[in-house]
CSV table of C-alpha atoms in Angstrom, one decimal:
chain,number,residue,atom,x,y,z
F,1,PRO,CA,-38.1,-3.2,-12.6
F,2,ARG,CA,-36.6,-1.4,-15.5
F,3,ILE,CA,-34.2,-3.4,-17.6
F,4,VAL,CA,-30.4,-2.8,-17.3
F,5,THR,CA,-28.0,-4.7,-19.5
F,6,PRO,CA,-25.1,-6.0,-17.4
F,7,GLY,CA,-21.6,-5.1,-18.3
F,8,THR,CA,-18.8,-7.6,-19.1
F,9,ALA,CA,-16.0,-8.7,-16.9
F,10,SER,CA,-12.5,-7.2,-17.2
F,11,THR,CA,-9.4,-9.4,-17.9
F,12,ALA,CA,-5.7,-8.8,-17.2
F,13,GLN,CA,-5.4,-7.6,-20.8
F,14,ALA,CA,-8.5,-5.5,-21.3
F,15,PRO,CA,-11.2,-3.7,-19.3
F,16,GLY,CA,-14.8,-4.9,-19.4
F,17,LYS,CA,-17.8,-3.0,-20.6
F,18,ALA,CA,-20.0,-0.9,-18.3
F,19,PRO,CA,-23.7,-1.6,-17.7
F,20,SER,CA,-26.1,0.0,-20.1
F,21,ASP,CA,-27.2,2.7,-17.6
F,22,ALA,CA,-23.7,3.7,-16.4
F,23,VAL,CA,-22.2,7.1,-16.8
F,24,VAL,CA,-18.7,6.4,-18.2
F,25,LEU,CA,-16.0,8.6,-16.7
F,26,PHE,CA,-13.0,7.0,-18.4
F,27,ASP,CA,-13.0,4.5,-21.2
F,28,GLY,CA,-9.3,4.7,-22.0
F,29,LYS,CA,-9.7,6.9,-25.0
F,30,ASP,CA,-9.3,10.4,-23.6
F,31,LEU,CA,-9.2,12.6,-20.5
F,32,SER,CA,-12.0,14.9,-21.6
F,33,GLN,CA,-14.1,14.3,-18.6
F,34,TRP,CA,-11.2,15.2,-16.2
F,35,GLU,CA,-9.4,18.3,-15.2
F,36,SER,CA,-6.6,19.3,-12.9
F,37,ILE,CA,-7.5,20.5,-9.4
F,38,LYS,CA,-4.9,23.2,-10.2
F,39,GLY,CA,-6.9,24.3,-13.1
F,40,GLY,CA,-6.9,23.4,-16.8
F,41,ASN,CA,-6.8,20.0,-18.4
F,42,ALA,CA,-5.6,16.9,-16.6
F,43,GLN,CA,-1.9,16.4,-17.1
F,44,TRP,CA,-1.7,12.6,-16.5
F,45,LYS,CA,-0.4,10.2,-19.1
F,46,LEU,CA,-2.8,8.5,-21.4
F,47,GLU,CA,-1.7,5.3,-23.2
F,48,ASN,CA,-2.8,1.7,-24.0
F,49,GLY,CA,-6.3,2.3,-22.6
F,50,TYR,CA,-5.3,3.6,-19.2
F,51,MET,CA,-4.3,6.8,-17.6
F,52,GLU,CA,-1.2,7.0,-15.3
F,53,VAL,CA,-0.3,9.5,-12.6
F,54,VAL,CA,2.4,11.8,-13.6
F,55,PRO,CA,4.0,12.7,-10.3
F,56,LYS,CA,3.8,16.3,-9.2
F,57,THR,CA,1.2,17.3,-11.8
F,58,GLY,CA,-1.4,17.2,-9.1
F,59,ASN,CA,-4.7,15.5,-8.4
F,60,ILE,CA,-7.3,15.3,-11.1
F,61,LYS,CA,-11.1,15.5,-10.7
F,62,THR,CA,-14.2,14.8,-12.8
F,63,ARG,CA,-15.8,17.7,-14.5
F,64,LYS,CA,-19.1,16.2,-13.5
F,65,SER,CA,-20.4,16.1,-9.9
F,66,PHE,CA,-22.4,13.2,-8.4
F,67,GLY,CA,-23.6,12.0,-5.1
F,68,ASP,CA,-25.1,8.7,-4.0
F,69,CYS,CA,-23.8,6.1,-6.5
F,70,GLN,CA,-22.3,2.8,-7.4
F,71,LEU,CA,-18.8,3.5,-8.6
F,72,HIS,CA,-16.5,1.0,-10.4
F,73,LEU,CA,-12.8,1.6,-11.2
F,74,GLU,CA,-9.7,-0.4,-11.8
F,75,TRP,CA,-6.2,0.4,-10.9
F,76,ALA,CA,-2.7,-1.0,-10.9
F,77,ALA,CA,0.3,-0.2,-8.8
F,78,PRO,CA,3.7,-0.1,-10.5
F,79,ALA,CA,5.1,-3.6,-11.3
F,80,LYS,CA,8.5,-2.4,-10.2
F,81,VAL,CA,8.4,-2.2,-6.4
F,82,GLU,CA,10.0,1.0,-5.1
F,83,GLY,CA,9.7,2.3,-1.5
F,84,GLU,CA,7.8,0.9,1.3
F,85,GLY,CA,4.8,1.6,3.5
F,86,GLN,CA,2.9,4.7,2.3
F,87,GLY,CA,5.6,5.4,-0.3
F,88,ARG,CA,4.7,2.3,-2.4
F,89,GLY,CA,2.1,2.6,-5.2
F,90,ASN,CA,0.1,5.3,-3.3
F,91,SER,CA,-2.9,7.1,-4.7
F,92,GLY,CA,-6.5,7.6,-3.5
F,93,VAL,CA,-10.1,7.8,-4.6
F,94,PHE,CA,-11.9,10.7,-3.0
F,95,MET,CA,-15.7,10.4,-3.1
F,96,MET,CA,-17.3,13.8,-3.6
F,97,GLY,CA,-13.7,15.1,-3.5
F,98,ILE,CA,-13.8,14.8,0.3
F,99,TYR,CA,-13.8,11.2,1.5
F,100,GLU,CA,-10.9,8.9,0.6
F,101,ILE,CA,-10.7,5.2,-0.1
F,102,GLU,CA,-7.0,4.5,-0.1
F,103,VAL,CA,-5.2,3.1,-3.1
F,104,LEU,CA,-1.9,1.5,-2.2
F,105,ASP,CA,0.4,-1.3,-3.2
F,106,GLY,CA,-0.4,-3.3,0.0
F,107,PHE,CA,0.9,-6.7,-1.2
F,108,SER,CA,3.3,-7.8,1.5
F,109,ASN,CA,3.7,-4.2,2.5
F,110,PRO,CA,3.1,-3.4,6.2
F,111,THR,CA,1.8,0.0,7.0
F,112,TYR,CA,-0.6,1.5,9.5
F,113,ALA,CA,-4.0,-0.2,9.5
F,114,ASP,CA,-6.2,2.7,8.4
F,115,GLY,CA,-3.8,3.6,5.6
F,116,ILE,CA,-3.6,0.2,3.9
F,117,THR,CA,-5.2,-0.6,0.6
F,118,ALA,CA,-9.0,0.0,0.5
F,119,ALA,CA,-9.0,1.6,4.0
F,120,ILE,CA,-11.4,4.4,4.7
F,121,TYR,CA,-8.3,6.5,5.1
F,122,GLY,CA,-7.5,7.7,8.6
F,123,GLN,CA,-10.7,6.1,9.9
F,124,CYS,CA,-11.2,2.4,9.3
F,125,PRO,CA,-9.1,-0.5,8.1
F,126,PRO,CA,-10.6,-2.9,5.5
F,127,LEU,CA,-11.9,-6.2,6.9
F,128,VAL,CA,-9.1,-8.1,5.0
F,129,ASN,CA,-6.2,-7.3,2.7
F,130,ALA,CA,-7.3,-8.4,-0.8
F,131,CYS,CA,-4.4,-7.0,-2.7
F,132,ARG,CA,-3.1,-8.6,-5.9
F,133,LYS,CA,0.6,-8.5,-6.8
F,134,PRO,CA,2.3,-5.3,-8.0
F,135,GLY,CA,1.5,-4.5,-11.6
F,136,GLU,CA,-1.7,-6.6,-11.7
F,137,TRP,CA,-5.0,-4.8,-12.3
F,138,GLN,CA,-7.3,-4.5,-9.3
F,139,THR,CA,-10.9,-3.5,-8.9
F,140,TYR,CA,-12.9,-1.3,-6.6
F,141,ASP,CA,-16.7,-1.5,-6.5
F,142,ILE,CA,-18.0,1.2,-4.2
F,143,ILE,CA,-21.5,1.8,-3.0
F,144,TRP,CA,-21.6,5.3,-1.7
F,145,PHE,CA,-24.3,7.3,0.2
F,146,GLY,CA,-23.2,10.8,1.0
F,147,PRO,CA,-24.1,12.7,4.2
F,148,ARG,CA,-27.1,14.9,4.6
F,149,PHE,CA,-27.4,18.1,6.5
F,150,ASP,CA,-30.1,20.3,8.0
F,151,GLY,CA,-28.4,23.6,8.4
F,152,ASN,CA,-25.2,22.8,10.4
F,153,LYS,CA,-26.7,19.6,11.8
F,154,VAL,CA,-25.8,16.2,10.3
F,155,THR,CA,-28.9,14.2,9.7
F,156,ARG,CA,-27.2,11.3,8.0
F,157,GLN,CA,-23.5,10.3,8.1
F,158,ALA,CA,-21.8,9.1,4.9
F,159,ARG,CA,-21.9,5.4,4.4
F,160,VAL,CA,-19.9,3.1,2.1
F,161,THR,CA,-19.6,-0.5,1.0
F,162,VAL,CA,-16.3,-1.4,-0.7
F,163,ILE,CA,-15.7,-4.5,-2.7
F,164,HIS,CA,-12.0,-5.0,-3.5
F,165,ASN,CA,-11.2,-7.6,-6.1
F,166,GLY,CA,-14.6,-9.2,-5.5
F,167,ILE,CA,-14.1,-9.3,-1.7
F,168,VAL,CA,-16.2,-7.2,0.7
F,169,VAL,CA,-13.8,-5.1,2.8
F,170,HIS,CA,-16.3,-2.6,4.1
F,171,HIS,CA,-20.1,-3.2,4.5
F,172,ASP,CA,-22.4,-0.2,5.0
F,173,LYS,CA,-19.7,1.5,7.1
F,174,GLU,CA,-20.5,4.9,8.5
F,175,LEU,CA,-17.8,7.6,8.1
F,176,ILE,CA,-17.0,9.8,11.1
F,177,GLY,CA,-16.3,12.8,8.9
F,178,PRO,CA,-14.1,14.0,6.0
F,179,THR,CA,-10.7,12.5,5.3
F,180,ALA,CA,-7.9,14.0,7.3
F,181,HIS,CA,-4.3,13.0,8.2
F,182,LYS,CA,-3.5,12.2,11.8
F,183,THR,CA,-6.6,14.0,13.1
F,184,VAL,CA,-10.3,13.7,13.2
F,185,GLU,CA,-12.4,16.2,11.3
F,186,ALA,CA,-16.1,16.9,12.0
F,187,TYR,CA,-18.6,17.0,9.2
F,188,LYS,CA,-19.2,20.4,7.6
F,189,PRO,CA,-22.3,21.1,5.5
F,190,HIS,CA,-21.7,20.7,1.7
F,191,PRO,CA,-23.8,20.0,-1.4
F,192,GLU,CA,-25.2,16.5,-2.0
F,193,ALA,CA,-23.0,16.1,-5.1
F,194,GLY,CA,-19.3,16.6,-5.7
F,195,PRO,CA,-16.5,15.5,-8.1
F,196,LEU,CA,-14.6,12.3,-8.0
F,197,ILE,CA,-10.9,13.0,-7.3
F,198,LEU,CA,-8.0,10.8,-8.0
F,199,GLN,CA,-4.8,11.5,-6.1
F,200,ASP,CA,-1.3,12.3,-7.3
F,201,HIS,CA,0.8,10.9,-4.4
F,202,ASN,CA,4.0,10.9,-6.5
F,203,ASN,CA,3.7,7.3,-7.6
F,204,PRO,CA,2.8,6.3,-11.2
F,205,VAL,CA,-0.4,4.4,-10.4
F,206,ARG,CA,-2.6,3.5,-13.4
F,207,PHE,CA,-6.4,3.7,-13.7
F,208,ARG,CA,-8.9,2.4,-16.3
F,209,ASN,CA,-12.6,1.5,-16.7
F,210,ILE,CA,-14.2,4.1,-14.5
F,211,TRP,CA,-17.9,4.4,-14.4
F,212,TYR,CA,-20.8,5.1,-12.0
F,213,ARG,CA,-24.5,4.6,-11.7
F,214,PRO,CA,-26.6,7.1,-9.7
F,215,MET,CA,-28.3,5.4,-6.7
F,216,THR,CA,-31.7,6.9,-7.0
F,217,GLY,CA,-34.9,5.6,-5.5
F,218,TYR,CA,-33.3,4.2,-2.4
F,219,ASP,CA,-34.5,5.0,1.1
F,220,GLN,CA,-31.3,5.8,2.9
């Protein structure tokens, strides 16, 4: 096997280092690899090695597109608890811009099961609630295999493994279709690569240390 130098672990004070073959999407220095879905540069706040949602500026997306991958990102809900349920520390990670893994301050915060932290939003709750306290940095490690199409026919459904704070909360789970709210959407043909989208849900959620590794050479 080819040699890949492992990264280093993050701490509460500082993010770790990405593996040697990772594509770094955000290293805390600038937002040059991100843009607003409304057009133009990303309008989120950048400080102290992280970026923070600026409410009502809109979602942001990567300028690059990618498909099957290993994705790592770290996030933190606001330390000051405001709101409840879906109104508390809400954001989201949209794989390929279509399929959402929920970001939410789910620490002692009841809400509907497929909308809790690390849920495949609107489809499947996580196996467990692995949330840390508000304000603490949390990690998502996501193994993603996108869908495949032959014309309008789905030949492979999207599948995902999610590890939240070192705990497996989804294992090779098939998605029933794109993310939707209070409804079920069928797959519609789309390219094998798409941007990563981070959601502005009107809460100042922070993100840092975002990188991915293309998953090539896997028989999926």
